[in-house]
Amino acid sequence: MVAYTFQWHVVPESAGALAHGLKLTLQLSAISFVLSLVLGLVVALCRLAPSRPLRALAYTYTQVFRALSLYVYVLFIYFGISAVFGINLGTFAAGVVALTLLNSAYMAEIYRAAIQSVDHGQREAALALGLGHTRTFSSVTFPQAGRVAVPGLVNQLVDIVKDSSIVAVIGLLDLMGTTIQLVSTERAPFELYTATAVAYIVLILAISAAAALLERRLARHVRGGGSGPSPLERMQRYRFGGRVPT
Amino acid sequence: MTEAAANEAAELDLGEEIVVAEGIHKSFNRGQKEREIHVLRGVDLKVAKGEVLVVIGPSGSGKSTLLRCLNFIAPPDAGSVTFLGHCLTGEVPRRRPAERMRYERDLRFYRTHIGMVFQHFNLFPHMTAADNVALGPTRALGLTRREAKERSLEELERVGMGEKARQYPSQLSGGQKQRVAIARALAMRPQLMLFDEATSALDPELIGGILEEMKRLAESGMTMIVVTHEMGFAREVGDRVLFMDEGVVVEEGGARDVIERPQNERTQAFLSAILS
């Protein structure tokens, strides 16, 4: 090891600034997540629409925005677009736009797979009852697809939180941006990066725990409209020694 | 045709026709050369009020598709379906909004007045039995929640599932699921019931109960089209039998007649295979 004097006192001294950065990270992630949830669903519905041009458009969207890294999009949107169109988005807005475009493309694929996983008979049964296409989707298809999509969507949230650190590259003072700035003034890179890493880890683990809880709740009655226990029910039987909790 | 069957047929002709299908054609994967399957090749069908028509035939003969053409879940490519005075073809008028709206309204009329019971029950797994039954009445008929709930419990009670109203499908046996599915269809107060191999996915010991339920429904005067492999049921409860093979109606006649004395070779072969 090289001669390095630990200065852990820097961490509590910087707590205020770091907390402010964390708050920005949370805001950036939350807004991007909600927007991608909505936009992703819209894109997925276009992907499954009867109209061929609409399908092609949605397909292009998912392919384009999944093709490059967030790093490229953040720089492109903040510097590239603003240079050409003279729009100054601001770092926060640019971050939201980049995160939303990229993640909505991934989410669109998650939604699409989930919607397609719902048994065809479900739709038939709803139509046979006289429900229109919209009501069939809102009352029957989506509630089931949503449950299937939850784990994938939560994964996206975890990705958003982690990836949001990249937005620091355009100077946003989120948790990562703040840390980088503090490192350059305080000269305590190990201590500060460690503190930030711990903060990210705690945040992600908290999200995962909440997601697991949500999944358990939602998965209780999915499937089983046909015959036989679902894979999840089998798993629960195994875990709870033969009794399925209801 | 025997005399008895002729009388039976004559009697049926007097009845008011509920549904008439003419020249029904249906293909899947249309326009994809290799994968196109011509499932129905010009099927005609008539069902009078209160009549029970049993459709039999080997798998892949188009029985289930025929049922799905009647309520336009699988709209026919050609031919028309007349139901209680309305007449619809599979062609959706896309150009004019007014015609389109009338078409949609007719479609809703067909589907809300035609009940369907599926082989795999197709209950909505995220809803309780009561909510499964109440969904159609609230979302398609516009009943209030309270009215729909009352009707739902009433229908569940009728099929002996009153105590299971708050259970989810995953907590029910196959036979119980199918009872709920029948209640769900009946809650719409349909004029015609379609049964698509309603007992084929059930354990053998549960089949009898569902057939009993269907028989009771037939005796109450419900008009029914039943796709089934249960020949005992067909003979006992069916008024008429339609034998289908490779997308066409091969033989048609009084239920006892067709099952006990089939005239066509293919019918004979099918029945001897299934009854042996």
GROMACS .gro file of C-alpha atoms in nm, chain A residues 70-224:
model
  155
   70LEU     CA    1  -2.670   0.639  -2.156
   71TYR     CA    2  -2.335   0.820  -2.157
   72VAL     CA    3  -2.371   0.893  -2.529
   73TYR     CA    4  -2.733   1.005  -2.498
   74VAL     CA    5  -2.668   1.238  -2.206
   75LEU     CA    6  -2.388   1.415  -2.391
   76PHE     CA    7  -2.581   1.416  -2.717
   77ILE     CA    8  -2.893   1.566  -2.561
   78TYR     CA    9  -2.720   1.819  -2.338
   79PHE     CA   10  -2.448   1.939  -2.576
   80GLY     CA   11  -2.549   1.817  -2.923
   81ILE     CA   12  -2.915   1.912  -2.932
   82SER     CA   13  -2.866   2.242  -2.754
   83ALA     CA   14  -2.589   2.344  -2.994
   84VAL     CA   15  -2.805   2.283  -3.301
   85PHE     CA   16  -3.146   2.403  -3.180
   86GLY     CA   17  -3.028   2.656  -2.928
   87ILE     CA   18  -3.237   2.494  -2.654
   88ASN     CA   19  -3.079   2.501  -2.313
   89LEU     CA   20  -3.241   2.212  -2.133
   90GLY     CA   21  -3.054   2.239  -1.808
   91THR     CA   22  -2.865   1.947  -1.661
   92PHE     CA   23  -3.154   1.802  -1.462
   93ALA     CA   24  -3.398   1.806  -1.754
   94ALA     CA   25  -3.137   1.666  -1.991
   95GLY     CA   26  -3.075   1.385  -1.744
   96VAL     CA   27  -3.447   1.310  -1.716
   97VAL     CA   28  -3.487   1.305  -2.094
   98ALA     CA   29  -3.190   1.075  -2.150
   99LEU     CA   30  -3.286   0.835  -1.871
  100THR     CA   31  -3.650   0.829  -1.985
  101LEU     CA   32  -3.576   0.763  -2.352
  102LEU     CA   33  -3.333   0.483  -2.280
  103ASN     CA   34  -3.534   0.311  -2.007
  104SER     CA   35  -3.873   0.347  -2.173
  105ALA     CA   36  -3.729   0.149  -2.465
  106TYR     CA   37  -3.628  -0.134  -2.232
  107MET     CA   38  -3.957  -0.114  -2.046
  108ALA     CA   39  -4.152  -0.130  -2.370
  109GLU     CA   40  -3.996  -0.471  -2.432
  110ILE     CA   41  -4.075  -0.584  -2.077
  111TYR     CA   42  -4.438  -0.475  -2.112
  112ARG     CA   43  -4.466  -0.636  -2.456
  113ALA     CA   44  -4.338  -0.970  -2.332
  114ALA     CA   45  -4.569  -0.950  -2.030
  115ILE     CA   46  -4.875  -0.865  -2.238
  116GLN     CA   47  -4.798  -1.148  -2.478
  117SER     CA   48  -4.754  -1.389  -2.188
  118VAL     CA   49  -5.118  -1.349  -2.084
  119ASP     CA   50  -5.309  -1.654  -2.204
  120HIS     CA   51  -5.504  -1.589  -2.522
  121GLY     CA   52  -5.813  -1.743  -2.363
  122GLN     CA   53  -5.830  -1.452  -2.118
  123ARG     CA   54  -5.888  -1.206  -2.399
  124GLU     CA   55  -6.136  -1.441  -2.565
  125ALA     CA   56  -6.333  -1.476  -2.243
  126ALA     CA   57  -6.350  -1.099  -2.195
  127LEU     CA   58  -6.454  -1.036  -2.555
  128ALA     CA   59  -6.716  -1.312  -2.530
  129LEU     CA   60  -6.867  -1.124  -2.235
  130GLY     CA   61  -6.912  -0.824  -2.460
  131LEU     CA   62  -6.624  -0.613  -2.329
  132GLY     CA   63  -6.466  -0.387  -2.591
  133HIS     CA   64  -6.096  -0.392  -2.670
  134THR     CA   65  -6.013  -0.110  -2.429
  135ARG     CA   66  -6.203  -0.261  -2.137
  136THR     CA   67  -6.066  -0.604  -2.214
  137PHE     CA   68  -5.719  -0.457  -2.185
  138SER     CA   69  -5.783  -0.249  -1.875
  139SER     CA   70  -5.982  -0.507  -1.677
  140VAL     CA   71  -5.832  -0.836  -1.788
  141THR     CA   72  -5.507  -0.821  -1.985
  142PHE     CA   73  -5.322  -0.539  -1.814
  143PRO     CA   74  -5.383  -0.642  -1.452
  144GLN     CA   75  -5.228  -0.981  -1.534
  145ALA     CA   76  -4.951  -0.850  -1.756
  146GLY     CA   77  -4.862  -0.591  -1.493
  147ARG     CA   78  -4.792  -0.862  -1.237
  148VAL     CA   79  -4.567  -1.039  -1.482
  149ALA     CA   80  -4.387  -0.715  -1.566
  150VAL     CA   81  -4.317  -0.604  -1.208
  151PRO     CA   82  -3.985  -0.784  -1.158
  152GLY     CA   83  -3.850  -0.654  -1.491
  153LEU     CA   84  -3.972  -0.302  -1.423
  154VAL     CA   85  -3.811  -0.300  -1.080
  155ASN     CA   86  -3.486  -0.410  -1.241
  156GLN     CA   87  -3.519  -0.105  -1.462
  157LEU     CA   88  -3.566   0.115  -1.156
  158VAL     CA   89  -3.245  -0.026  -1.010
  159ASP     CA   90  -3.072   0.046  -1.342
  160ILE     CA   91  -3.208   0.400  -1.345
  161VAL     CA   92  -3.077   0.470  -0.996
  162LYS     CA   93  -2.735   0.334  -1.085
  163ASP     CA   94  -2.720   0.492  -1.430
  164SER     CA   95  -2.834   0.829  -1.300
  165SER     CA   96  -2.477   0.868  -1.169
  166ILE     CA   97  -2.365   0.907  -1.530
  167VAL     CA   98  -2.557   1.232  -1.553
  168ALA     CA   99  -2.280   1.386  -1.340
  169VAL     CA  100  -2.082   1.405  -1.663
  170ILE     CA  101  -2.278   1.714  -1.771
  171GLY     CA  102  -2.226   1.874  -1.432
  172LEU     CA  103  -2.541   1.781  -1.244
  173LEU     CA  104  -2.471   1.775  -0.872
  174ASP     CA  105  -2.647   1.452  -0.791
  175LEU     CA  106  -2.491   1.211  -0.542
  176MET     CA  107  -2.214   1.119  -0.787
  177GLY     CA  108  -2.158   1.475  -0.913
  178THR     CA  109  -2.135   1.605  -0.559
  179THR     CA  110  -1.889   1.334  -0.467
  180ILE     CA  111  -1.666   1.411  -0.764
  181GLN     CA  112  -1.669   1.777  -0.670
  182LEU     CA  113  -1.591   1.707  -0.304
  183VAL     CA  114  -1.307   1.477  -0.401
  184SER     CA  115  -1.139   1.753  -0.596
  185THR     CA  116  -1.156   1.995  -0.303
  186GLU     CA  117  -1.117   1.764  -0.002
  187ARG     CA  118  -0.854   1.528  -0.144
  188ALA     CA  119  -1.007   1.224   0.020
  189PRO     CA  120  -1.115   1.008  -0.277
  190PHE     CA  121  -1.119   0.673  -0.096
  191GLU     CA  122  -1.332   0.794   0.193
  192LEU     CA  123  -1.579   0.990  -0.019
  193TYR     CA  124  -1.625   0.727  -0.290
  194THR     CA  125  -1.668   0.462  -0.023
  195ALA     CA  126  -1.938   0.667   0.147
  196THR     CA  127  -2.114   0.723  -0.185
  197ALA     CA  128  -2.089   0.357  -0.281
  198VAL     CA  129  -2.243   0.257   0.051
  199ALA     CA  130  -2.526   0.504  -0.004
  200TYR     CA  131  -2.600   0.357  -0.349
  201ILE     CA  132  -2.587   0.003  -0.219
  202VAL     CA  133  -2.826   0.077   0.068
  203LEU     CA  134  -3.062   0.252  -0.171
  204ILE     CA  135  -3.063  -0.036  -0.422
  205LEU     CA  136  -3.105  -0.302  -0.155
  206ALA     CA  137  -3.399  -0.109  -0.010
  207ILE     CA  138  -3.564  -0.098  -0.354
  208SER     CA  139  -3.507  -0.470  -0.406
  209ALA     CA  140  -3.654  -0.556  -0.067
  210ALA     CA  141  -3.962  -0.344  -0.134
  211ALA     CA  142  -3.996  -0.505  -0.476
  212ALA     CA  143  -3.978  -0.857  -0.336
  213LEU     CA  144  -4.258  -0.771  -0.097
  214LEU     CA  145  -4.469  -0.624  -0.376
  215GLU     CA  146  -4.409  -0.924  -0.601
  216ARG     CA  147  -4.516  -1.166  -0.331
  217ARG     CA  148  -4.838  -0.975  -0.279
  218LEU     CA  149  -4.918  -0.946  -0.649
  219ALA     CA  150  -4.832  -1.303  -0.743
  220ARG     CA  151  -5.074  -1.458  -0.499
  221HIS     CA  152  -5.355  -1.528  -0.739
  222VAL     CA  153  -5.201  -1.495  -1.081
  223ARG     CA  154  -5.248  -1.794  -1.305
  224GLY     CA  155  -5.459  -2.079  -1.179
   0.00000   0.00000   0.00000
